[in-house]
Short mmCIF file of C-alpha atoms in Angstrom, two decimals:
data_model
loop_
_atom_site.label_atom_id
_atom_site.label_comp_id
_atom_site.label_asym_id
_atom_site.label_seq_id
_atom_site.Cartn_x
_atom_site.Cartn_y
_atom_site.Cartn_z
CA MET A 1 -0.03 0.02 -0.01
CA TYR A 2 2.66 2.32 1.05
CA SER A 3 4.81 1.46 -2.01
CA ILE A 4 1.92 2.20 -4.26
CA ARG A 5 1.37 5.75 -2.73
CA LYS A 6 5.02 6.39 -3.00
CA GLN A 7 5.14 5.35 -6.62
CA THR A 8 2.16 7.52 -7.40
CA ARG A 9 3.68 10.31 -5.52
CA GLN A 10 6.99 9.91 -7.52
CA ALA A 11 5.00 9.69 -10.78
CA LEU A 12 3.00 12.73 -9.90
CA LEU A 13 6.30 14.69 -9.09
CA ALA A 14 7.86 13.56 -12.23
CA LEU A 15 4.92 14.68 -14.25
CA THR A 16 4.83 18.00 -12.57
CA VAL A 17 8.44 18.49 -13.32
CA THR A 18 8.04 17.51 -16.91
CA ILE A 19 4.98 19.79 -17.29
CA THR A 20 6.80 22.75 -15.61
CA THR A 21 9.84 21.95 -17.87
CA VAL A 22 7.90 21.99 -21.05
CA LEU A 23 5.91 25.11 -20.00
CA CYS A 24 8.96 27.00 -19.16
CA THR A 25 10.78 26.01 -22.28
CA ALA A 26 7.71 27.09 -24.25
CA ALA A 27 7.49 30.47 -22.40
CA ALA A 28 11.26 31.06 -22.84
CA ALA A 29 11.01 30.13 -26.67
CA ASP A 30 8.26 32.74 -26.76
CA GLU A 31 10.29 35.27 -24.94
CA GLY A 32 13.45 34.51 -26.86
CA ALA A 33 12.53 34.20 -30.42
CA ALA A 34 11.76 37.19 -32.74
CA THR A 35 8.68 37.00 -34.83
CA PRO A 36 8.45 37.76 -38.49
CA ASP A 37 6.27 40.75 -37.89
CA GLU A 38 8.71 42.22 -35.32
CA VAL A 39 11.37 41.76 -37.98
CA VAL A 40 9.33 43.66 -40.66
CA THR A 41 8.58 46.49 -37.96
CA LYS A 42 12.05 46.90 -36.87
CA VAL A 43 13.54 46.79 -40.27
CA TRP A 44 10.94 49.52 -41.41
CA SER A 45 11.65 51.59 -38.34
CA ALA A 46 15.52 51.49 -39.07
CA ALA A 47 14.90 52.50 -42.68
CA LYS A 48 12.68 55.30 -41.49
CA VAL A 49 15.16 56.59 -38.95
CA LEU A 50 18.06 56.51 -41.65
CA GLN A 51 15.86 58.47 -44.09
CA THR A 52 15.23 60.86 -41.27
CA LYS A 53 18.57 61.23 -39.58
CA GLY A 54 20.81 60.24 -42.36
CA ALA A 55 24.43 58.97 -41.84
CA SER A 56 24.25 60.11 -38.06
CA ALA A 57 21.99 57.28 -37.37
CA ILE A 58 24.29 54.38 -38.49
CA PRO A 59 26.35 54.28 -35.14
CA SER A 60 23.22 53.21 -33.22
CA LEU A 61 22.99 50.22 -35.66
CA ASN A 62 26.36 48.99 -34.53
CA ASN A 63 25.27 49.15 -30.81
CA ALA A 64 24.89 45.68 -29.39
CA ASP A 65 22.80 47.25 -26.53
CA GLY A 66 21.02 49.69 -28.69
CA PRO A 67 17.32 49.54 -29.88
CA TRP A 68 18.01 47.53 -32.90
CA VAL A 69 18.90 44.31 -31.00
CA TRP A 70 16.08 42.39 -29.48
CA LYS A 71 15.34 38.89 -28.29
CA ASP A 72 17.52 36.72 -30.57
CA SER A 73 17.52 39.21 -33.58
CA TYR A 74 19.02 42.48 -34.75
CA VAL A 75 19.12 44.87 -37.54
CA PHE A 76 22.10 45.08 -39.80
CA ALA A 77 23.04 47.36 -42.65
CA PHE A 78 25.15 46.87 -45.80
CA ASP A 79 25.89 48.76 -49.03
CA CYS A 80 25.31 46.62 -52.13
CA ARG A 81 26.67 49.08 -54.46
CA LEU A 82 29.93 49.58 -52.41
CA ASP A 83 30.06 45.90 -51.44
CA ARG A 84 30.66 46.37 -47.84
CA MET A 85 29.07 45.90 -44.44
CA VAL A 86 27.85 49.12 -42.96
CA ALA A 87 26.69 48.17 -39.49
CA HIS A 88 26.30 44.87 -37.61
CA PRO A 89 25.76 45.01 -33.94
CA MET A 90 26.80 41.15 -33.25
CA ARG A 91 29.85 40.98 -35.55
CA PRO A 92 31.87 44.22 -35.49
CA ASP A 93 34.50 42.38 -37.33
CA LEU A 94 32.44 42.24 -40.59
CA VAL A 95 31.81 46.14 -40.65
CA GLY A 96 33.63 47.89 -43.32
CA ARG A 97 34.33 44.42 -45.11
CA PRO A 98 33.21 43.24 -48.51
CA ILE A 99 29.99 41.35 -48.26
CA MET A 100 29.25 39.84 -51.88
CA GLN A 101 31.64 36.97 -51.49
CA VAL A 102 30.10 35.73 -48.06
CA THR A 103 28.45 32.26 -48.34
CA ASP A 104 26.65 30.11 -46.06
CA ASN A 105 27.45 26.53 -45.35
CA ASN A 106 25.35 25.39 -48.42
CA GLY A 107 27.40 27.95 -50.67
CA LYS A 108 24.58 30.51 -50.92
CA PHE A 109 25.83 33.92 -51.69
CA ILE A 110 23.93 35.48 -48.86
CA PHE A 111 24.24 39.08 -49.65
CA LYS A 112 23.68 38.58 -53.30
CA GLU A 113 20.34 37.36 -52.46
CA LEU A 114 19.56 40.00 -49.77
CA CYS A 115 20.53 42.83 -52.33
CA ASP A 116 18.16 41.56 -54.89
CA ALA A 117 15.44 41.17 -52.31
CA ALA A 118 16.14 44.73 -51.13
CA LYS A 119 15.53 46.00 -54.64
CA HIS A 120 11.83 45.10 -54.45
CA LYS A 121 9.54 48.07 -53.55
CA ASN A 122 8.59 46.52 -50.15
CA GLY A 123 11.65 44.42 -49.74
CA GLY A 124 12.00 40.91 -49.64
CA TRP A 125 12.85 37.58 -47.41
CA VAL A 126 15.80 35.35 -48.04
CA GLU A 127 16.49 31.92 -46.54
CA TYR A 128 20.10 30.83 -45.39
CA GLN A 129 22.07 29.33 -42.59
CA TRP A 130 23.69 31.78 -40.10
CA THR A 131 24.66 31.39 -36.41
CA ARG A 132 21.99 32.52 -33.79
CA PRO A 133 23.44 34.80 -31.40
CA GLY A 134 24.95 32.70 -28.48
CA ALA A 135 24.63 29.43 -30.32
CA GLY A 136 27.61 27.18 -31.33
CA GLN A 137 26.37 26.18 -34.90
CA THR A 138 24.40 27.63 -37.73
CA SER A 139 20.72 27.16 -38.12
CA ARG A 140 18.05 28.22 -40.70
CA LYS A 141 17.56 31.93 -40.83
CA LEU A 142 15.06 33.96 -42.79
CA SER A 143 15.88 37.60 -43.21
CA TYR A 144 13.92 40.42 -44.72
CA ALA A 145 15.72 43.15 -46.34
CA VAL A 146 14.95 46.74 -47.77
CA THR A 147 16.69 49.74 -49.18
CA ALA A 148 16.64 52.76 -46.95
CA ASP A 149 16.95 56.23 -48.58
CA LEU A 150 19.39 58.64 -47.04
CA ALA A 151 20.72 62.03 -47.87
CA PHE A 152 23.99 62.32 -49.92
CA SER A 153 23.95 58.45 -50.55
CA THR A 154 22.69 56.15 -53.27
CA GLY A 155 20.84 54.26 -50.19
CA ILE A 156 22.03 51.57 -47.99
CA GLN A 157 20.33 48.12 -47.30
CA VAL A 158 18.92 47.12 -43.92
CA ALA A 159 17.73 43.58 -42.71
CA ALA A 160 17.09 41.45 -39.74
CA GLY A 161 15.67 37.86 -39.46
CA VAL A 162 14.09 35.12 -37.70
CA TYR A 163 15.58 31.66 -37.05
CA ASP A 164 12.86 29.21 -38.01
CA GLU A 165 12.73 25.74 -39.31
CA THR A 166 9.21 25.75 -41.08
CA LEU A 167 8.38 29.22 -42.22
CA SER A 168 8.66 29.69 -46.16
CA VAL A 169 10.03 32.82 -48.03
CA GLU A 170 6.78 32.90 -50.11
CA GLN A 171 4.72 32.83 -46.79
CA LEU A 172 6.77 35.70 -45.30
CA ASN A 173 6.76 37.81 -48.58
CA LYS A 174 3.01 37.55 -48.70
CA MET A 175 2.75 38.52 -45.07
CA THR A 176 5.00 41.40 -45.69
CA GLU A 177 3.08 42.72 -48.78
CA GLN A 178 -0.12 42.54 -46.61
CA LEU A 179 1.48 44.76 -43.83
CA ALA A 180 2.95 47.10 -46.42
CA ASP A 181 -0.62 47.53 -48.12
CA PRO A 182 -3.38 46.28 -45.97
CA GLY A 183 -6.04 47.84 -48.30
CA SER A 184 -5.24 45.64 -51.24
CA PHE A 185 -5.99 42.56 -49.14
CA ASP A 186 -9.52 43.58 -47.92
CA HIS A 187 -11.97 41.20 -49.47
CA MET B 4 53.45 107.09 -51.97
CA GLU B 5 52.99 103.97 -53.84
CA GLN B 6 49.94 102.07 -53.04
CA GLN B 7 50.21 98.82 -51.10
CA LYS B 8 49.57 95.80 -53.35
CA GLN B 9 46.41 94.16 -52.46
CA GLY B 10 45.66 90.32 -52.29
CA ASN B 11 42.64 88.79 -54.34
CA PRO B 12 40.23 87.45 -51.79
CA ALA B 13 39.04 85.15 -54.63
CA VAL B 14 42.05 82.90 -54.20
CA VAL B 15 40.99 81.98 -50.66
CA GLY B 16 37.13 81.82 -51.77
CA LEU B 17 37.79 79.52 -54.75
CA GLY B 18 40.22 77.47 -52.78
CA GLY B 19 37.52 76.83 -49.99
CA PHE B 20 34.78 76.31 -52.35
CA GLY B 21 36.65 73.93 -54.55
CA LEU B 22 38.18 71.95 -51.70
CA THR B 23 35.01 71.26 -49.66
CA THR B 24 32.98 70.63 -53.04
CA MET B 25 35.53 67.95 -53.71
CA VAL B 26 35.40 66.25 -50.38
CA LEU B 27 31.74 66.14 -50.21
CA GLN B 28 31.90 64.32 -53.53
CA PHE B 29 34.49 61.97 -52.29
CA HIS B 30 31.83 61.08 -49.91
CA ASN B 31 28.73 61.05 -52.47
CA VAL B 32 30.85 58.53 -54.60
CA GLY B 33 31.45 56.28 -51.58
CA TRP B 34 35.24 56.81 -51.06
CA MET B 35 34.89 58.21 -47.35
CA GLY B 36 32.42 59.12 -44.49
CA ILE B 37 30.86 62.30 -43.99
CA GLY B 38 33.14 63.53 -41.05
CA PRO B 39 35.71 65.53 -42.80
CA VAL B 40 32.93 67.17 -44.96
CA ILE B 41 31.27 68.58 -41.88
CA TRP B 42 34.51 70.14 -40.34
CA LEU B 43 35.96 71.35 -43.55
CA GLY B 44 32.54 72.51 -44.39
CA LEU B 45 32.58 74.49 -41.17
CA ILE B 46 35.86 76.04 -41.43
CA PHE B 47 37.36 76.22 -45.09
CA GLY B 48 34.23 76.19 -47.26
CA GLY B 49 32.39 77.95 -44.55
CA LEU B 50 34.29 80.43 -42.57
CA ALA B 51 37.22 81.04 -44.84
CA GLN B 52 35.10 81.37 -47.93
CA MET B 53 32.73 83.72 -46.03
CA ILE B 54 35.64 86.00 -45.01
CA ALA B 55 36.81 85.87 -48.44
CA GLY B 56 33.32 87.15 -49.42
CA PHE B 57 33.28 89.89 -47.06
CA GLN B 58 36.66 90.80 -48.40
CA GLU B 59 35.20 91.14 -51.88
CA LYS B 60 33.04 94.01 -50.77
CA SER B 61 35.93 96.44 -50.73
CA THR B 62 37.16 95.48 -54.15
CA GLY B 63 33.73 96.56 -55.58
CA ASN B 64 33.07 93.02 -57.00
CA ASN B 65 29.29 92.30 -56.32
CA PHE B 66 29.46 88.96 -57.97
CA GLY B 67 32.22 87.62 -55.79
CA TYR B 68 30.73 89.38 -52.79
CA CYS B 69 27.47 87.62 -53.18
CA ALA B 70 28.84 84.12 -54.45
CA PHE B 71 31.63 83.72 -51.63
CA THR B 72 29.42 85.02 -48.95
CA ALA B 73 26.54 82.80 -49.80
CA TYR B 74 28.37 79.58 -50.54
CA GLY B 75 30.28 80.00 -47.45
CA ALA B 76 26.89 80.28 -45.56
CA PHE B 77 25.74 77.15 -47.54
CA TRP B 78 28.61 75.20 -46.16
CA ILE B 79 28.19 76.35 -42.61
CA SER B 80 24.30 75.60 -42.98
CA LEU B 81 25.11 72.20 -44.45
CA ALA B 82 27.58 71.15 -41.57
CA LEU B 83 25.25 72.52 -38.94
CA LEU B 84 22.26 70.77 -40.50
CA LEU B 85 24.15 67.54 -40.39
CA ILE B 86 25.35 68.12 -36.82
CA GLY B 87 21.78 68.85 -35.79
CA ASN B 88 20.71 65.62 -37.07
CA GLN B 89 23.35 63.89 -34.77
CA PHE B 90 22.33 65.59 -31.69
CA ASN B 91 18.29 65.73 -32.59
CA ILE B 92 18.28 69.52 -33.17
CA TYR B 93 15.62 70.25 -35.72
CA VAL B 94 16.33 66.80 -37.46
CA SER B 95 16.52 67.26 -41.19
CA SER B 96 15.29 64.20 -43.36
CA LYS B 97 16.48 63.50 -46.68
CA THR B 98 13.41 65.16 -48.36
CA ASP B 99 14.28 68.39 -46.18
CA ILE B 100 17.88 68.30 -47.42
CA GLY B 101 16.42 67.86 -50.92
CA TRP B 102 14.26 71.05 -50.61
CA PHE B 103 17.45 72.83 -49.08
CA LEU B 104 19.13 71.87 -52.19
CA VAL B 105 16.36 72.93 -54.49
CA ALA B 106 16.53 76.61 -52.95
CA TRP B 107 20.34 76.67 -53.54
CA THR B 108 19.80 75.38 -57.15
CA LEU B 109 17.53 78.40 -57.75
CA PHE B 110 20.01 80.77 -56.15
CA THR B 111 22.97 79.26 -58.39
CA ALA B 112 20.59 79.59 -61.41
CA ILE B 113 20.65 83.53 -60.78
CA LEU B 114 24.54 83.52 -60.39
CA TRP B 115 25.08 81.31 -63.46
CA ILE B 116 23.31 84.03 -65.63
CA GLY B 117 25.89 86.64 -64.22
CA ALA B 118 28.75 84.11 -64.72
CA LEU B 119 28.08 83.81 -68.45
CA ARG B 120 29.11 87.41 -68.58
CA ILE B 121 32.22 87.14 -66.92
CA HIS B 122 34.58 84.71 -68.67
CA GLY B 123 34.65 81.23 -69.94
CA ALA B 124 36.18 79.60 -66.89
CA MET B 125 33.46 81.15 -64.65
CA ALA B 126 30.73 80.37 -67.02
CA THR B 127 31.97 76.83 -67.06
CA THR B 128 32.34 76.51 -63.29
CA PHE B 129 28.78 77.69 -62.66
CA THR B 130 27.34 75.56 -65.50
CA LEU B 131 29.05 72.61 -63.83
CA LEU B 132 27.69 73.71 -60.35
CA LEU B 133 24.27 74.26 -61.67
CA ILE B 134 24.09 70.74 -63.28
CA GLY B 135 25.49 69.33 -60.12
CA PHE B 136 22.88 70.83 -57.91
CA ILE B 137 20.03 69.68 -60.16
CA LEU B 138 21.54 65.94 -59.97
CA LEU B 139 21.73 66.30 -56.31
CA ASP B 140 17.90 67.55 -56.27
CA LEU B 141 17.02 64.66 -58.28
CA ALA B 142 19.17 62.40 -56.18
CA HIS B 143 17.12 63.36 -53.11
CA PHE B 144 13.67 63.03 -54.78
CA GLY B 145 13.34 59.67 -56.12
CA TYR B 146 16.59 58.92 -58.06
CA PRO B 147 19.36 58.13 -55.47
CA GLN B 148 21.57 56.58 -57.96
CA LEU B 149 22.17 59.94 -59.38
CA THR B 150 24.11 60.77 -56.15
CA VAL B 151 27.24 59.00 -57.70
CA VAL B 152 26.57 60.91 -61.05
CA ALA B 153 26.38 64.36 -59.31
CA GLY B 154 29.71 63.26 -57.31
CA TYR B 155 31.83 63.01 -60.43
CA GLU B 156 30.18 66.01 -62.04
CA LEU B 157 30.88 68.20 -59.05
CA MET B 158 34.38 66.92 -58.80
CA ALA B 159 34.73 68.77 -62.12
CA THR B 160 33.16 71.74 -60.67
CA ALA B 161 35.66 71.75 -57.78
CA LEU B 162 38.58 71.38 -60.44
CA ALA B 163 37.12 74.34 -62.60
CA ALA B 164 36.98 76.48 -59.37
CA TRP B 165 40.55 75.61 -58.46
CA TYR B 166 41.50 76.31 -62.19
CA MET B 167 40.37 80.04 -61.43
CA MET B 168 42.24 80.07 -58.30
CA ALA B 169 45.38 78.80 -59.99
CA HIS B 170 44.75 81.41 -62.71
CA VAL B 171 44.89 84.21 -60.29
CA ILE B 172 47.92 82.96 -58.21
CA PHE B 173 50.01 81.84 -61.21
CA ALA B 174 49.48 85.30 -63.19
CA ASP B 175 50.66 86.80 -59.78
CA VAL B 176 53.72 84.72 -59.13
CA TYR B 177 54.77 84.46 -62.69
CA GLY B 178 54.00 88.07 -63.53
CA ARG B 179 52.04 87.02 -66.67
CA SER B 180 48.88 85.12 -67.44
CA ILE B 181 49.63 81.30 -67.28
CA LEU B 182 46.16 79.86 -67.54
CA PRO B 183 43.71 81.45 -69.90
CA VAL B 184 40.07 81.99 -68.49
CA GLY B 185 38.54 82.52 -72.14
CA ASN B 186 36.17 84.87 -73.34
CA PRO B 187 32.61 85.43 -71.82
CA TRP B 188 29.81 83.25 -73.18
CA ILE B 189 27.54 86.27 -73.38
CA LYS B 190 29.30 89.36 -75.07
CA ALA B 191 28.50 92.90 -74.89
#
């Protein structure tokens, strides 16, 4: 009798621990992972700040404790015409360096694709492999890039991304078009 | 008593105008950042050119008086405008800077008509300057890729201004005209 009760108690305890762990992990994932609409909002805000404040806004994009770093994501800026990284809060070693030859583990030319995506009116999403901040290995990243307009410049490109295994580029481009022009999606 | 020889303030005015115009274009084509443009704009293109402008007053040269003082003020305004953006004082957006440039384009168009009557080098400089301003206007209103075109075009403007500076200096030190400035484009 005693042993059955003990077993039950142990089972209950194990169950409680499991449930708590699962819930906490889920909550942490929710807290820790940037969402696609956050990415779009951040990228648009960064582009707007560059349009408004010009080159003087660039240092804030290089600040790892600044407004452009949130959860597990961050805004980075690059110049497709000059082939160089303009600002990267996580990788200061890349700033000022050429970008066009940068490839991911699958040999994809990341910035060539980001530059093509940024040419579209409302920007576009690109899928590639990149290291999530704090992680030891690369994972699937989907980044949204636009071209920001700034004075005395041909414009620079700004982007940010989500780390996700399931979302598709088409899905995200559609979501972005809808955010950019909600009116045309009213039916 | 022999009158003391006077210097020509245009050598400083043209020097400052040319040099700051040149470094802004080094920025516009992407060779360098905006930092040196701001400080040179305040001191050489701004302060020095403006003083040269004031000195033109006593030479009786209204064209130089207006042009050097005004473009000196242009550089000081532009530098302060960019500094204002850094410190959130009356932040000027790309469009705001575009309209600032449009006003300077209109002003330059008036001086351009005057320049046509001065000599070939002045007419060339102001024609290039006016085209450069128009290109920068377009670059700020929907054609950002023209910034680079304006960059190279305005480098030619800066060289033309330096040519006139060199004309005055060389004529003085060599005692004869070394660099021809050409006839006015509009005669009589």
